[in-house]
């Protein structure tokens, strides 16, 4: 079974969403909170990430469309060691800035709407459609343990 990993804000934003690690660090830059050394590091890190890893929207343009895939968020694949290692610098920057973040791990990130070699984009499960403790909506019973 695959494992998926997500790094996100420890606190929801004004829209009630939990931005991911890249959105948080790029937000620090947008608000001028990185300083010159941090800004230079981020430019180089983002250039590397953009050249080394696919942008999901370049492959699945509507993967983050809020009408089509409400709440969609990216998850790293657990075996994407290069991407996970490269992300460490972003997390370290958040730590130095005193920005809280959490690491989530799951085998069930939601309904997957994009899948590439290193990541998926998934729409979170919702009640009642995905609630596992109710009879199946398809009319079939769920598996017994």
mmCIF file of C-alpha atoms in Angstrom, residues 32 46 88:
data_model
loop_
_atom_site.group_PDB
_atom_site.id
_atom_site.type_symbol
_atom_site.label_atom_id
_atom_site.label_comp_id
_atom_site.label_asym_id
_atom_site.label_seq_id
_atom_site.Cartn_x
_atom_site.Cartn_y
_atom_site.Cartn_z
ATOM 1 C CA UNK A 32 8.902 40.568 1.978
ATOM 2 C CA UNK A 46 12.142 27.162 -6.753
ATOM 3 C CA UNK A 88 13.551 19.874 3.776
#
